[in-house]
Amino acid sequence: MSGAGWFDRFETHDDRDGHDGRDGYDGRDGYDGYDGRAGEEARRHGSPSPGERPPGRRPPEDTGSGERESGPGGPDADGHGGAGGPGNDGRAGTGPGGHGGGAGDVQGGAGGDGPDPAPRIPTPRASVEDSGLPLPDLADLGDLAPVPLDLSHDVLKSLLGAWALAACSAAETAAVEEHLGGCGGCADEARRLREAVGLLHQPESLDLDPSLRTRVLEGCLSRRPPRIPVPDWAAPYDAETARLDALLQDFGDAEWHAPVRLRWFEADTATSRRTTVAGVIAHLLSVDGLTATALGLADPLAEVAGAADPGTLGPAGRTEAFWRASHFPPTRSVRGPWREQSHGLVRTVSFTGGHAGGLEVPYGDFALPLHDAMLDRAFECWVHAEDIAEAVDYPYQPPAPRHLNRMIDLAARLLPAVLAERRRAGLSEPGRRTPHLVPAGAPGRSLRLEIEGAAGGEWLIPLDSPAAVGSADLEVAHVALDGVEFCRLAAGHVSPEDAAVGQGGDRQAIRDVLYAAASLSRM
């Protein structure tokens, strides 16, 4: 068996030895065309002869018949050269035949310029579920802390922005935080980035501060006083109508028709009336018309049958008449007349220079001076604005503290007259020690009303006569309430039994005052 044939067989069995045609034993590195001269050349240069085994190579396997297998292009059973392997041009045996096969470029065999064999694909590994072995217990793994990455300074610096936004992976976060402990420049940059991210995620509401408008106006007016200032007693109405108008600005049709329930106390009983957001604005337009007619302005209900006589109809009667006269439920179109009327009221009382504050405004069965009527309208505007905001699920803040204090003061000044009216109606009893009303201007039994909060203060409420004077020496009871809580009690939104009250002293006097405060409410 010739040496050339042995190498041909060796190349044929390449795949079993873990080598392919790129291991240096193809026809391109000196082992092509093995004949006698090739063996001599190999021995002269120290290379293995065709009959010897190359170093590090496993000998070809024996077929068991005493002769070795021959692949394509190798010798046949009697030692003669086999047919050449397929060439690159698709023809068989393009390499010369003879002993040792062709001298072509075919990897893994001689005899032609054939294509490279297809790469071998490893078989898929068996899954642990298919092996029958028990799965690892996850509880035994514990909390695996991320291993910090070994990153350069430039890479870590480029990750600071993502780290500030909490967009890094656990390993990147650990690497960045470990780097910040030893690099002062990156630590300063990281602090600035974190502060910038904090500005992007404001926890506060996006709504403007309710007192922003007032602060801006005060800043402007302190530099340039207006030629026609708004009186102090009209400023709460100006502010509350502006806040309500801002709330209504972006309402769509669905919001204007959202159901609203108006609540108040009548004869010590909680009463309510259902309407819509547009119906609430129509109610404000109707009641503000009482103040407008007192100032000589046009009455918005002048053409509504039965609603133009303020001497016979109060706020509730005018509102009901306006609702009945509407062929369809009020819509967003009512906003324009209401806002125009509120502007007209503020402008008119400003032109009078505050001298019209004593002008009486009739409310049907009672009357209020103009400065108190404007506070009353500001109070009702705020209360109904909260009703609207609750209906559309929108937050709404209380008035500015100085405006809220004026509203509380008005309610405290009205309590003695309401107590006397309740006593005449049989809803309240006079004190046991003073069964008769005290003379006007004389001190009488008093209740100390303490209002907590920024709008708070203290008021001595005379209990025995609307014209009596509150006296600390004759104080028989003490009531403490939050400012907003007291206003909601006076609006009929909180019952006297449910009001959060700190109290001490005469229980009957405390009950009379709390129910009198709830009786201030009306539709």
Coordinates of C-alpha atoms in Angstrom, one line a residue:
M1 CA 0.0 0.0 0.0
S2 CA 1.5 3.3 -1.1
G3 CA 2.2 6.2 1.3
A4 CA 0.1 8.5 -0.9
G5 CA -2.9 6.3 -0.4
W6 CA -2.4 6.3 3.3
F7 CA -2.6 10.1 3.5
D8 CA -5.6 10.0 1.2
R9 CA -7.3 7.7 3.7
F10 CA -6.2 9.9 6.5
E11 CA -7.9 12.9 5.0
T12 CA -11.0 10.8 4.4
H13 CA -11.3 10.0 8.1
D14 CA -10.7 13.6 9.2
D15 CA -14.2 14.0 10.6
R16 CA -13.7 11.3 13.1
D17 CA -10.5 12.8 14.4
G18 CA -12.2 16.2 15.3
H19 CA -10.4 18.0 12.5
D20 CA -11.6 19.5 9.3
G21 CA -10.1 20.6 6.1
R22 CA -8.6 23.7 7.6
D23 CA -6.0 21.9 9.8
G24 CA -3.2 22.3 7.3
Y25 CA -3.4 18.8 5.7
D26 CA -5.3 19.7 2.6
G27 CA -3.9 20.0 -0.8
R28 CA -2.7 23.5 -0.3
D29 CA 0.1 23.0 2.1
G30 CA 2.4 20.5 0.5
Y31 CA 0.6 17.2 0.8
D32 CA -0.9 17.1 -2.6
G33 CA 0.3 14.8 -5.3
Y34 CA 2.2 12.3 -3.0
D35 CA 4.4 10.2 -5.2
G36 CA 7.9 8.9 -4.6
R37 CA 9.5 12.3 -5.0
A38 CA 7.1 13.7 -2.4
G39 CA 8.4 11.1 0.1
E40 CA 12.0 12.0 -0.6
E41 CA 11.3 15.7 -0.3
A42 CA 9.6 15.1 3.0
R43 CA 12.5 13.1 4.4
R44 CA 15.1 15.6 3.2
H45 CA 13.3 18.5 5.0
G46 CA 12.5 16.6 8.2
S47 CA 8.8 16.2 7.4
P48 CA 7.1 12.9 7.9
S49 CA 7.3 10.6 5.0
P50 CA 4.2 9.5 3.2
G51 CA 4.4 6.2 5.0
E52 CA 4.8 7.7 8.5
R53 CA 2.2 9.1 10.8
P54 CA 2.3 12.9 11.3
P55 CA 3.0 14.0 14.9
G56 CA -0.1 14.5 17.0
R57 CA -2.4 12.7 14.5
R58 CA -4.3 9.6 15.3
P59 CA -3.8 6.8 12.8
P60 CA -6.7 5.9 10.6
E61 CA -8.9 3.2 11.9
D62 CA -8.6 -0.3 10.6
T63 CA -11.6 -1.7 8.8
G64 CA -11.0 -5.1 10.2
S65 CA -10.2 -6.7 6.8
G66 CA -6.6 -6.0 6.9
E67 CA -7.0 -3.1 4.5
R68 CA -7.9 0.5 5.3
E69 CA -10.9 2.3 3.9
S70 CA -10.4 4.6 1.0
G71 CA -12.6 7.6 0.5
P72 CA -13.4 9.3 -2.7
G73 CA -10.3 10.2 -4.5
G74 CA -8.2 7.6 -2.7
P75 CA -7.0 4.2 -3.9
D76 CA -9.3 1.3 -4.4
A77 CA -9.0 -2.1 -2.8
D78 CA -6.0 -3.1 -4.9
G79 CA -4.0 0.0 -4.2
H80 CA -4.7 1.9 -7.4
G81 CA -5.7 5.5 -7.2
G82 CA -9.4 6.1 -7.1
A83 CA -11.5 8.5 -9.1
G84 CA -11.0 12.2 -8.4
G85 CA -13.4 13.9 -6.1
P86 CA -16.0 16.3 -7.5
G87 CA -14.5 19.6 -8.5
N88 CA -15.7 23.1 -8.1
D89 CA -17.2 23.1 -11.6
G90 CA -19.4 20.2 -10.9
R91 CA -17.4 17.7 -13.0
A92 CA -16.1 14.5 -11.4
G93 CA -12.5 13.8 -11.3
T94 CA -11.1 17.1 -12.5
G95 CA -7.9 16.4 -10.5
P96 CA -5.4 13.9 -12.0
G97 CA -6.2 10.3 -11.1
G98 CA -3.0 8.2 -10.7
H99 CA -1.7 7.1 -7.4
G100 CA -2.9 9.3 -4.5
G101 CA -5.9 10.7 -6.4
G102 CA -6.1 14.2 -7.8
A103 CA -4.1 17.1 -6.7
G104 CA -7.1 19.3 -6.4
D105 CA -8.2 21.7 -3.7
V106 CA -10.9 19.6 -2.1
Q107 CA -10.7 19.6 1.7
G108 CA -11.0 16.3 3.4
G109 CA -10.1 14.5 0.1
A110 CA -8.0 14.8 -3.0
G111 CA -9.0 14.8 -6.5
G112 CA -10.8 18.0 -7.4
D113 CA -11.7 21.6 -6.5
G114 CA -14.9 20.8 -4.6
P115 CA -16.9 23.1 -2.2
D116 CA -16.2 23.3 1.5
P117 CA -18.3 20.8 3.5
A118 CA -21.3 22.2 5.4
P119 CA -20.5 23.2 9.0
R120 CA -21.5 20.7 11.6
I121 CA -24.4 21.8 13.9
P122 CA -24.1 20.6 17.5
T123 CA -27.0 18.6 18.8
P124 CA -29.2 20.5 21.3
R125 CA -28.3 20.0 25.0
A126 CA -30.7 18.2 27.1
S127 CA -32.8 20.3 29.5
V128 CA -32.7 19.7 33.2
E129 CA -36.4 18.9 33.2
D130 CA -35.7 16.0 30.7
S131 CA -32.8 14.6 32.7
G132 CA -34.9 13.4 35.6
L133 CA -32.6 15.3 38.1
P134 CA -34.3 17.3 40.9
L135 CA -34.6 21.0 40.2
P136 CA -32.7 23.4 42.5
D137 CA -34.6 25.0 45.3
L138 CA -35.1 28.7 44.7
A139 CA -35.3 29.4 48.4
D140 CA -31.7 28.2 48.8
L141 CA -30.4 30.7 46.3
G142 CA -31.1 33.7 48.6
D143 CA -30.9 37.3 47.5
L144 CA -28.2 37.5 44.9
A145 CA -26.6 40.9 45.0
P146 CA -25.7 42.3 41.6
V147 CA -22.0 42.0 40.9
P148 CA -20.6 45.5 40.0
L149 CA -19.3 45.7 36.5
D150 CA -15.7 46.6 35.8
L151 CA -16.3 49.7 33.7
S152 CA -14.0 52.6 32.8
H153 CA -14.4 56.1 34.2
D154 CA -15.7 57.5 30.9
V155 CA -18.4 54.7 30.6
L156 CA -19.5 55.2 34.2
K157 CA -19.7 59.0 33.6
S158 CA -21.9 58.4 30.6
L159 CA -24.2 56.3 32.7
L160 CA -24.9 59.1 35.3
G161 CA -27.9 60.4 33.4
A162 CA -29.5 57.0 33.2
W163 CA -28.7 56.4 36.8
A164 CA -30.4 59.6 37.9
L165 CA -33.5 58.5 36.0
A166 CA -33.3 55.0 37.6
A167 CA -33.0 53.6 34.1
C168 CA -29.8 51.5 34.7
S169 CA -29.7 47.8 35.3
A170 CA -28.9 46.4 38.7
A171 CA -25.3 45.7 37.8
E172 CA -24.8 49.1 36.2
T173 CA -26.4 50.8 39.3
A174 CA -24.1 49.0 41.6
A175 CA -21.1 49.9 39.4
V176 CA -22.1 53.6 39.3
E177 CA -22.8 53.9 43.0
E178 CA -19.5 52.2 43.8
H179 CA -17.7 54.7 41.5
L180 CA -19.4 57.7 43.1
G181 CA -17.9 56.8 46.5
G182 CA -14.4 57.5 45.2
C183 CA -14.9 60.1 42.4
G184 CA -15.7 63.6 43.6
G185 CA -16.4 65.0 40.2
C186 CA -18.9 62.3 39.2
A187 CA -20.5 62.6 42.6
D188 CA -21.1 66.3 42.1
E189 CA -22.5 65.7 38.6
A190 CA -24.8 62.9 40.0
R191 CA -26.1 65.2 42.6
R192 CA -27.0 67.9 40.0
L193 CA -28.6 65.4 37.8
R194 CA -30.7 64.0 40.7
E195 CA -31.9 67.6 41.5
A196 CA -32.8 68.2 37.9
V197 CA -34.8 64.9 37.9
G198 CA -36.6 66.1 41.0
L199 CA -37.8 69.2 39.1
L200 CA -39.2 67.0 36.4
H201 CA -41.3 65.0 38.8
Q202 CA -43.2 67.5 40.9
P203 CA -45.2 65.9 43.6
E204 CA -47.4 68.9 43.9
S205 CA -50.6 69.5 41.9
L206 CA -50.2 71.2 38.6
D207 CA -53.1 73.5 39.5
L208 CA -52.2 77.1 40.4
D209 CA -52.1 78.2 44.0
P210 CA -55.5 79.9 44.7
S211 CA -53.7 82.8 46.3
L212 CA -51.4 83.3 43.3
R213 CA -53.8 85.8 41.6
T214 CA -54.0 87.8 44.8
R215 CA -50.3 87.9 45.3
V216 CA -49.6 89.0 41.8
L217 CA -52.2 91.7 42.0
E218 CA -50.8 92.9 45.3
G219 CA -47.4 93.1 43.8
C220 CA -48.6 95.1 40.9
L221 CA -50.8 97.4 42.9
S222 CA -48.0 98.1 45.4
R223 CA -45.9 99.5 42.5
R224 CA -48.8 101.2 40.7
P225 CA -52.0 101.8 42.7
P226 CA -55.2 101.5 40.7
R227 CA -57.1 104.7 39.9
I228 CA -60.3 102.9 41.0
P229 CA -59.5 100.4 43.8
V230 CA -61.9 97.6 44.8
P231 CA -63.2 98.0 48.4
D232 CA -61.9 95.5 50.9
W233 CA -65.4 94.2 51.6
A234 CA -65.9 93.5 47.8
A235 CA -62.4 91.8 47.3
P236 CA -63.6 88.3 48.5
Y237 CA -66.4 88.4 45.9
D238 CA -64.1 89.5 43.2
A239 CA -61.6 86.7 44.0
E240 CA -64.2 83.9 44.4
T241 CA -66.0 84.7 41.1
A242 CA -62.7 84.7 39.3
R243 CA -61.7 81.3 40.8
L244 CA -65.1 79.8 39.8
D245 CA -64.8 81.2 36.3
A246 CA -61.4 79.6 36.0
L247 CA -62.8 76.3 37.0
L248 CA -65.6 76.5 34.4
Q249 CA -63.3 77.6 31.6
D250 CA -62.5 74.2 30.1
F251 CA -65.7 72.4 30.9
G252 CA -67.3 70.4 28.1
D253 CA -70.9 69.5 27.6
A254 CA -70.6 66.5 29.8
E255 CA -69.3 68.5 32.7
W256 CA -72.0 71.2 32.3
H257 CA -74.7 68.6 32.6
A258 CA -73.0 66.7 35.5
P259 CA -75.5 66.3 38.4
V260 CA -75.0 68.5 41.5
R261 CA -76.9 68.2 44.8
L262 CA -77.4 71.5 46.6
R263 CA -77.6 71.0 50.4
W264 CA -78.9 73.1 53.2
F265 CA -80.7 73.0 56.6
E266 CA -84.3 74.0 56.9
A267 CA -86.2 73.7 60.3
D268 CA -83.3 71.7 61.7
T269 CA -83.7 69.1 58.9
A270 CA -81.2 68.4 56.2
T271 CA -82.6 69.4 52.8
S272 CA -81.3 69.0 49.3
R273 CA -82.2 69.9 45.7
R274 CA -80.8 68.2 42.6
T275 CA -79.6 70.2 39.6
T276 CA -76.7 70.4 37.2
V277 CA -73.5 72.4 37.0
A278 CA -75.3 74.8 34.6
G279 CA -78.2 74.9 37.0
V280 CA -75.9 76.0 39.9
I281 CA -74.5 78.9 37.8
A282 CA -78.1 79.9 37.0
H283 CA -78.8 79.9 40.7
L284 CA -75.9 82.2 41.4
L285 CA -77.0 84.5 38.5
S286 CA -80.5 84.7 40.0
V287 CA -79.4 85.5 43.6
D288 CA -76.7 87.9 42.5
G289 CA -79.4 89.7 40.7
L290 CA -80.8 90.9 44.1
T291 CA -77.5 92.8 44.7
A292 CA -77.5 94.0 41.1
T293 CA -81.0 95.6 41.3
A294 CA -80.1 97.2 44.6
L295 CA -77.2 99.0 42.8
G296 CA -79.4 100.0 39.9
L297 CA -78.1 97.5 37.4
A298 CA -80.3 95.4 35.1
D299 CA -82.0 92.4 36.6
P300 CA -81.2 89.2 34.6
L301 CA -84.6 87.8 35.6
A302 CA -86.6 90.9 34.6
E303 CA -88.4 89.0 31.8
V304 CA -89.0 85.9 33.9
A305 CA -92.6 85.8 35.2
G306 CA -92.9 85.9 39.0
A307 CA -89.1 86.4 39.6
A308 CA -88.7 90.2 39.2
D309 CA -90.2 91.2 42.6
P310 CA -87.4 91.0 45.2
G311 CA -89.8 92.1 47.9
T312 CA -91.9 88.9 47.7
L313 CA -89.4 86.3 46.5
G314 CA -86.2 85.4 48.2
P315 CA -83.2 83.6 46.7
A316 CA -84.9 80.2 46.5
G317 CA -88.1 81.6 44.9
R318 CA -86.1 83.5 42.2
T319 CA -84.0 80.4 41.4
E320 CA -87.1 78.1 41.1
A321 CA -88.8 80.7 38.8
F322 CA -85.8 80.9 36.6
W323 CA -85.5 77.1 36.3
R324 CA -89.2 76.8 35.5
A325 CA -89.0 79.4 32.8
S326 CA -86.2 77.6 31.0
H327 CA -87.7 75.4 28.2
F328 CA -84.5 73.3 28.3
P329 CA -82.0 72.7 31.2
P330 CA -79.5 75.5 31.4
T331 CA -76.3 74.9 29.4
R332 CA -72.9 76.6 29.1
S333 CA -74.6 79.7 27.7
V334 CA -75.5 80.8 31.3
R335 CA -71.8 81.3 32.1
G336 CA -71.5 84.5 30.0
P337 CA -74.4 86.5 31.6
W338 CA -73.3 85.4 35.1
R339 CA -69.7 86.5 34.6
E340 CA -70.7 89.8 33.0
Q341 CA -73.0 90.5 36.0
S342 CA -70.2 89.7 38.5
H343 CA -67.9 92.1 36.6
G344 CA -70.6 94.7 36.7
L345 CA -71.1 94.4 40.4
V346 CA -67.4 94.7 41.3
R347 CA -67.0 97.6 38.8
T348 CA -70.0 99.5 40.3
V349 CA -69.1 99.2 43.9
S350 CA -65.5 100.3 43.0
F351 CA -66.8 103.4 41.3
T352 CA -68.8 104.3 44.4
G353 CA -65.6 104.5 46.4
G354 CA -67.0 102.2 49.1
H355 CA -69.6 104.8 50.2
A356 CA -72.5 102.5 49.2
G357 CA -71.6 99.8 51.7
G358 CA -74.5 100.7 53.9
L359 CA -77.1 100.3 51.1
E360 CA -79.6 97.6 52.0
V361 CA -80.0 94.6 49.7
P362 CA -83.4 92.8 50.2
Y363 CA -83.4 89.0 50.5
G364 CA -87.2 88.6 50.7
D365 CA -87.9 88.1 54.4
F366 CA -84.7 89.9 55.5
A367 CA -82.2 92.4 54.3
L368 CA -78.4 92.8 54.5
P369 CA -76.3 95.9 54.0
L370 CA -74.3 96.0 50.8
H371 CA -70.9 95.2 52.4
D372 CA -72.4 92.2 54.1
A373 CA -74.3 91.1 51.0
M374 CA -71.1 91.1 49.0
L375 CA -69.5 88.9 51.6
D376 CA -72.6 86.6 51.6
R377 CA -72.3 86.3 47.8
A378 CA -68.6 85.5 48.0
F379 CA -69.3 82.8 50.6
E380 CA -72.1 81.2 48.5
C381 CA -69.9 81.4 45.4
W382 CA -67.2 79.4 47.1
V383 CA -69.6 76.9 48.6
H384 CA -71.3 76.2 45.2
A385 CA -67.9 76.1 43.5
E386 CA -67.0 73.2 45.9
D387 CA -70.3 71.5 44.9
I388 CA -69.4 71.8 41.2
A389 CA -65.8 70.6 41.8
E390 CA -67.1 67.6 43.8
A391 CA -69.5 66.7 40.9
V392 CA -66.7 66.7 38.3
D393 CA -64.2 65.1 40.7
Y394 CA -61.8 68.1 40.7
P395 CA -59.9 69.5 43.7
Y396 CA -60.9 73.0 44.9
Q397 CA -59.1 75.0 47.6
P398 CA -60.7 77.2 50.3
P399 CA -60.6 81.0 49.9
A400 CA -57.5 83.0 51.0
P401 CA -57.3 83.2 54.8
R402 CA -58.1 86.9 55.1
H403 CA -61.2 86.5 52.9
L404 CA -62.3 83.4 54.8
N405 CA -61.9 85.4 58.1
R406 CA -64.3 88.0 56.8
M407 CA -66.8 85.3 55.9
I408 CA -66.5 83.8 59.4
D409 CA -66.9 87.2 60.9
L410 CA -70.2 87.7 59.0
A411 CA -71.6 84.4 60.2
A412 CA -70.6 85.1 63.8
R413 CA -72.3 88.5 63.7
L414 CA -75.5 87.0 62.3
L415 CA -75.7 84.3 65.0
P416 CA -77.4 86.4 67.7
A417 CA -80.3 87.3 65.4
V418 CA -80.7 83.7 64.2
L419 CA -80.8 82.6 67.9
A420 CA -83.5 85.1 68.6
E421 CA -85.5 84.0 65.6
R422 CA -85.2 80.3 66.6
R423 CA -86.3 81.2 70.1
R424 CA -89.4 82.9 68.7
A425 CA -90.1 79.9 66.5
G426 CA -89.9 77.5 69.4
L427 CA -86.7 75.8 68.2
S428 CA -84.7 77.1 71.1
E429 CA -85.2 77.8 74.8
P430 CA -83.9 80.8 76.7
G431 CA -81.4 80.3 79.5
R432 CA -82.6 79.1 82.8
R433 CA -81.0 81.9 84.7
T434 CA -82.2 84.6 82.2
P435 CA -85.7 83.6 81.1
H436 CA -86.2 87.0 79.5
L437 CA -84.1 88.9 76.9
V438 CA -81.6 91.4 78.3
P439 CA -81.9 95.0 77.3
A440 CA -80.1 96.2 74.2
G441 CA -76.5 97.1 74.8
A442 CA -76.4 95.3 78.2
P443 CA -74.0 92.4 78.7
G444 CA -75.5 88.9 78.8
R445 CA -74.6 85.3 78.8
S446 CA -72.1 84.6 76.1
L447 CA -70.5 81.7 74.2
R448 CA -66.9 81.9 73.2
L449 CA -66.5 80.8 69.6
E450 CA -62.9 79.9 68.8
I451 CA -62.0 79.4 65.2
E452 CA -58.7 77.6 64.5
G453 CA -56.5 77.9 61.5
A454 CA -55.0 80.7 59.4
A455 CA -58.4 82.4 59.2
G456 CA -59.2 81.9 62.9
G457 CA -60.0 84.2 65.7
E458 CA -62.4 84.4 68.7
W459 CA -65.9 85.8 69.0
L460 CA -68.1 86.3 72.0
I461 CA -71.7 85.3 70.9
P462 CA -74.4 86.9 73.1
L463 CA -77.1 84.3 73.8
D464 CA -79.9 86.2 75.3
S465 CA -80.5 89.1 72.9
P466 CA -79.4 90.1 69.4
A467 CA -78.6 93.6 70.7
A468 CA -76.8 92.4 73.8
V469 CA -73.1 92.7 74.2
G470 CA -70.9 89.6 74.6
S471 CA -69.1 89.5 77.9
A472 CA -66.2 87.3 78.9
D473 CA -67.4 87.6 82.6
L474 CA -70.7 86.0 81.7
E475 CA -69.2 83.2 79.5
V476 CA -71.1 80.0 79.9
A477 CA -69.7 77.8 77.1
H478 CA -66.7 77.5 74.8
V479 CA -66.7 76.0 71.3
A480 CA -63.6 75.4 69.2
L481 CA -63.9 74.7 65.4
D482 CA -61.7 74.7 62.4
G483 CA -62.4 77.6 60.1
V484 CA -63.4 75.5 57.0
E485 CA -65.4 73.2 59.2
F486 CA -67.4 76.1 60.6
C487 CA -68.1 77.5 57.2
R488 CA -69.3 74.1 56.0
L489 CA -71.6 73.9 59.0
A490 CA -72.9 77.4 58.2
A491 CA -73.5 76.2 54.6
G492 CA -75.5 73.2 55.6
H493 CA -73.0 70.7 54.3
V494 CA -72.2 69.4 57.8
S495 CA -74.9 68.6 60.4
P496 CA -74.4 69.9 63.9
E497 CA -74.1 66.4 65.3
D498 CA -71.4 65.5 62.8
A499 CA -69.3 68.7 63.2
A500 CA -65.8 68.2 64.7
V501 CA -66.3 70.4 67.7
G502 CA -64.3 70.9 70.8
Q503 CA -66.8 72.1 73.4
G504 CA -67.1 72.8 77.1
G505 CA -69.7 74.4 79.4
D506 CA -73.5 74.7 79.0
R507 CA -74.5 71.9 76.7
Q508 CA -77.8 73.5 75.8
A509 CA -76.1 76.8 74.8
I510 CA -73.6 74.9 72.6
R511 CA -76.4 73.0 70.9
D512 CA -78.4 76.2 70.2
V513 CA -75.3 77.9 68.7
L514 CA -74.4 74.9 66.5
Y515 CA -78.0 74.6 65.2
A516 CA -78.2 78.4 64.7
A517 CA -75.0 78.2 62.6
A518 CA -76.6 75.4 60.4
S519 CA -79.8 77.6 60.1
L520 CA -77.7 80.2 58.3
S521 CA -77.7 78.0 55.2
R522 CA -80.2 78.3 52.4
M523 CA -80.4 77.2 48.8

